[in-house]
Amino acid sequence: MSRYELRFSGAGGQGLITAGIIMAKAASIYEGKQAVQSQSYGPEARGGASKSEVIISDGPIDYPKVTACDALLAMTQEACNKYSHDLKDGGVLLVDSDLVTTLPKGNFKTVAFPIINTAKNEVGREIVANIVALGAMVALTGQVSRENAEKAVLSSVPEAFLELNKKAFSMGYEKALAAKI
């Protein structure tokens, strides 16, 4: 039985809990796998530390928290410093290259690109940085198909923002593949 553990981490207000919920939805509803999502954040609603964890498995999930992280998104230096030690050998670390400038050493693959800047300047709205990051995590982890993840995104956002989020997801997916090489 395979168990895959993801953590989306950064600052409150960056939409990381939403990204985790959408990833779990993609895995459970659209891929037919087992998935659980949990979250925690500091007492500050915005700006404090925030994380969302997703466990994906093809069988029952006996423990709903990350124990050895397969894939970590770190949107801030603080999150990277705090959580990178949980990455397992061969795992993947995705960082926003503008905000995470000191990269940890370890037996894992690091992928870096300016996630927030991509949302702001290439997609057109900074608020979709979480969906850019989600697209990248889908590309890097291979746990859910691009098509099913996109369906989960589009079923989770307001109708007026479907195109914006579709563009954000695609941009993150493509940038991660390009940065992975």
Short mmCIF file of C-alpha atoms in Angstrom, two decimals:
data_model
loop_
_atom_site.label_atom_id
_atom_site.label_comp_id
_atom_site.label_asym_id
_atom_site.label_seq_id
_atom_site.Cartn_x
_atom_site.Cartn_y
_atom_site.Cartn_z
CA MET A 1 0.00 0.00 0.00
CA SER A 2 1.40 3.36 -0.94
CA ARG A 3 1.16 6.43 1.28
CA TYR A 4 2.20 9.84 -0.05
CA GLU A 5 2.56 12.84 2.26
CA LEU A 6 2.40 16.48 1.15
CA ARG A 7 2.76 19.66 3.14
CA PHE A 8 1.83 23.14 1.87
CA SER A 9 3.50 25.71 4.13
CA GLY A 10 4.00 29.44 4.33
CA ALA A 11 2.24 32.41 5.84
CA GLY A 12 -1.42 32.79 6.77
CA GLY A 13 -3.41 34.44 4.00
CA GLN A 14 -1.46 32.76 1.18
CA GLY A 15 -4.28 30.29 0.45
CA LEU A 16 -2.31 27.20 1.43
CA ILE A 17 -5.19 25.56 3.28
CA THR A 18 -7.35 26.00 0.17
CA ALA A 19 -4.57 24.46 -1.96
CA GLY A 20 -4.40 21.46 0.37
CA ILE A 21 -8.16 20.99 0.32
CA ILE A 22 -8.19 21.08 -3.50
CA MET A 23 -5.33 18.54 -3.67
CA ALA A 24 -7.21 16.18 -1.35
CA LYS A 25 -10.39 16.69 -3.40
CA ALA A 26 -8.50 15.88 -6.62
CA ALA A 27 -7.14 12.67 -5.09
CA SER A 28 -10.32 11.46 -3.41
CA ILE A 29 -13.17 12.61 -5.62
CA TYR A 30 -11.53 12.64 -9.05
CA GLU A 31 -8.79 9.96 -8.72
CA GLY A 32 -10.71 7.58 -6.45
CA LYS A 33 -7.89 7.35 -3.90
CA GLN A 34 -8.07 7.75 -0.14
CA ALA A 35 -7.09 11.25 1.05
CA VAL A 36 -7.15 13.26 4.26
CA GLN A 37 -6.35 16.93 4.74
CA SER A 38 -5.45 18.67 7.99
CA GLN A 39 -4.35 22.19 8.76
CA SER A 40 -2.82 24.41 11.39
CA TYR A 41 -2.01 28.07 11.61
CA GLY A 42 -0.77 30.57 14.16
CA PRO A 43 -3.06 32.81 16.20
CA GLU A 44 -2.69 35.55 13.57
CA ALA A 45 -5.13 35.01 10.71
CA ARG A 46 -2.73 36.60 8.24
CA GLY A 47 1.04 36.64 8.29
CA GLY A 48 1.60 33.92 10.90
CA ALA A 49 2.84 30.45 10.04
CA SER A 50 0.35 28.27 8.20
CA LYS A 51 0.41 24.70 6.94
CA SER A 52 -1.92 22.29 5.25
CA GLU A 53 -1.11 18.60 5.10
CA VAL A 54 -2.49 16.06 2.66
CA ILE A 55 -2.06 12.30 2.88
CA ILE A 56 -2.90 10.32 -0.26
CA SER A 57 -3.10 6.53 -0.26
CA ASP A 58 -4.59 3.68 -2.24
CA GLY A 59 -5.72 2.08 1.02
CA PRO A 60 -7.06 3.16 4.43
CA ILE A 61 -5.16 6.02 6.11
CA ASP A 62 -4.49 5.18 9.74
CA TYR A 63 -2.81 8.45 10.74
CA PRO A 64 -3.88 11.80 9.25
CA LYS A 65 -0.64 13.78 9.77
CA VAL A 66 2.66 13.98 7.93
CA THR A 67 5.33 11.75 9.50
CA ALA A 68 7.89 11.70 6.65
CA CYS A 69 7.17 14.31 4.00
CA ASP A 70 7.34 13.27 0.32
CA ALA A 71 6.67 16.77 -1.04
CA LEU A 72 6.97 20.13 0.71
CA LEU A 73 5.89 23.51 -0.58
CA ALA A 74 7.58 26.35 1.32
CA MET A 75 6.28 29.81 0.42
CA THR A 76 8.39 31.57 3.09
CA GLN A 77 11.92 31.19 4.46
CA GLU A 78 10.47 30.56 7.92
CA ALA A 79 8.36 27.66 6.61
CA CYS A 80 11.34 26.22 4.75
CA ASN A 81 13.53 26.38 7.84
CA LYS A 82 10.82 24.89 10.05
CA TYR A 83 9.66 22.00 7.86
CA SER A 84 12.45 20.98 5.46
CA HIS A 85 13.93 18.57 8.04
CA ASP A 86 10.73 16.48 7.69
CA LEU A 87 11.47 15.73 4.02
CA LYS A 88 12.27 12.09 3.37
CA ASP A 89 15.17 10.91 1.20
CA GLY A 90 14.22 11.36 -2.45
CA GLY A 91 11.46 13.86 -1.59
CA VAL A 92 10.69 17.12 -3.37
CA LEU A 93 11.02 20.66 -1.99
CA LEU A 94 9.23 23.40 -3.94
CA VAL A 95 10.02 26.98 -2.93
CA ASP A 96 9.17 30.50 -4.01
CA SER A 97 12.63 31.61 -5.19
CA ASP A 98 11.97 35.26 -4.31
CA LEU A 99 11.10 34.50 -0.68
CA VAL A 100 13.22 31.44 0.09
CA THR A 101 16.82 32.41 -0.55
CA THR A 102 18.63 30.08 1.85
CA LEU A 103 18.02 26.54 0.65
CA PRO A 104 18.47 23.57 2.98
CA LYS A 105 20.84 20.73 2.12
CA GLY A 106 19.54 17.21 1.98
CA ASN A 107 18.93 14.13 -0.11
CA PHE A 108 15.90 15.61 -1.86
CA LYS A 109 15.20 17.47 -5.08
CA THR A 110 14.69 21.23 -4.84
CA VAL A 111 12.60 23.11 -7.40
CA ALA A 112 12.50 26.90 -7.20
CA PHE A 113 10.69 29.55 -9.20
CA PRO A 114 9.06 32.88 -8.28
CA ILE A 115 5.55 31.59 -7.46
CA ILE A 116 3.98 34.84 -6.19
CA ASN A 117 5.66 36.88 -8.92
CA THR A 118 4.33 34.44 -11.54
CA ALA A 119 0.80 34.89 -10.21
CA LYS A 120 1.13 38.67 -10.10
CA ASN A 121 2.92 39.36 -13.36
CA GLU A 122 2.17 36.41 -15.65
CA VAL A 123 -1.30 35.35 -14.54
CA GLY A 124 -2.36 38.86 -13.54
CA ARG A 125 -3.48 38.48 -9.91
CA GLU A 126 -1.30 37.77 -6.87
CA ILE A 127 -4.27 36.15 -5.10
CA VAL A 128 -3.95 33.01 -7.29
CA ALA A 129 -0.36 32.26 -6.13
CA ASN A 130 -1.75 29.28 -4.20
CA ILE A 131 -3.17 27.82 -7.41
CA VAL A 132 0.13 28.43 -9.25
CA ALA A 133 1.81 26.52 -6.37
CA LEU A 134 -0.82 23.77 -6.53
CA GLY A 135 -0.23 23.31 -10.27
CA ALA A 136 3.48 22.99 -9.57
CA MET A 137 2.93 20.43 -6.79
CA VAL A 138 0.68 18.36 -9.07
CA ALA A 139 3.38 18.36 -11.76
CA LEU A 140 6.19 17.48 -9.34
CA THR A 141 4.45 14.76 -7.34
CA GLY A 142 2.48 12.86 -9.98
CA GLN A 143 -0.07 11.83 -7.34
CA VAL A 144 -3.05 13.10 -9.31
CA SER A 145 -3.42 13.66 -13.03
CA ARG A 146 -3.27 17.18 -14.43
CA GLU A 147 -6.82 16.77 -15.73
CA ASN A 148 -8.29 15.65 -12.39
CA ALA A 149 -6.45 18.34 -10.45
CA GLU A 150 -7.74 20.99 -12.85
CA LYS A 151 -11.29 19.64 -12.39
CA ALA A 152 -10.85 19.93 -8.61
CA VAL A 153 -9.60 23.53 -8.97
CA LEU A 154 -12.47 24.56 -11.24
CA SER A 155 -15.09 22.96 -8.96
CA SER A 156 -13.65 24.87 -5.97
CA VAL A 157 -13.48 28.46 -7.18
CA PRO A 158 -16.20 31.04 -7.93
CA GLU A 159 -17.47 30.95 -11.52
CA ALA A 160 -16.26 34.49 -12.23
CA PHE A 161 -12.68 33.32 -11.58
CA LEU A 162 -12.63 30.04 -13.55
CA GLU A 163 -10.36 31.31 -16.36
CA LEU A 164 -8.00 33.08 -13.96
CA ASN A 165 -7.57 29.94 -11.86
CA LYS A 166 -7.24 27.69 -14.91
CA LYS A 167 -4.44 29.94 -16.19
CA ALA A 168 -2.78 30.00 -12.74
CA PHE A 169 -2.90 26.19 -12.46
CA SER A 170 -1.46 25.70 -15.97
CA MET A 171 1.27 28.28 -15.40
CA GLY A 172 2.38 26.56 -12.17
CA TYR A 173 2.27 23.13 -13.78
CA GLU A 174 4.36 24.22 -16.77
CA LYS A 175 6.88 26.24 -14.72
CA ALA A 176 7.48 23.31 -12.36
CA LEU A 177 8.12 20.95 -15.27
CA ALA A 178 10.54 23.46 -16.81
CA ALA A 179 12.30 24.05 -13.47
CA LYS A 180 12.50 20.31 -12.73
CA ILE A 181 14.90 19.61 -15.60
#
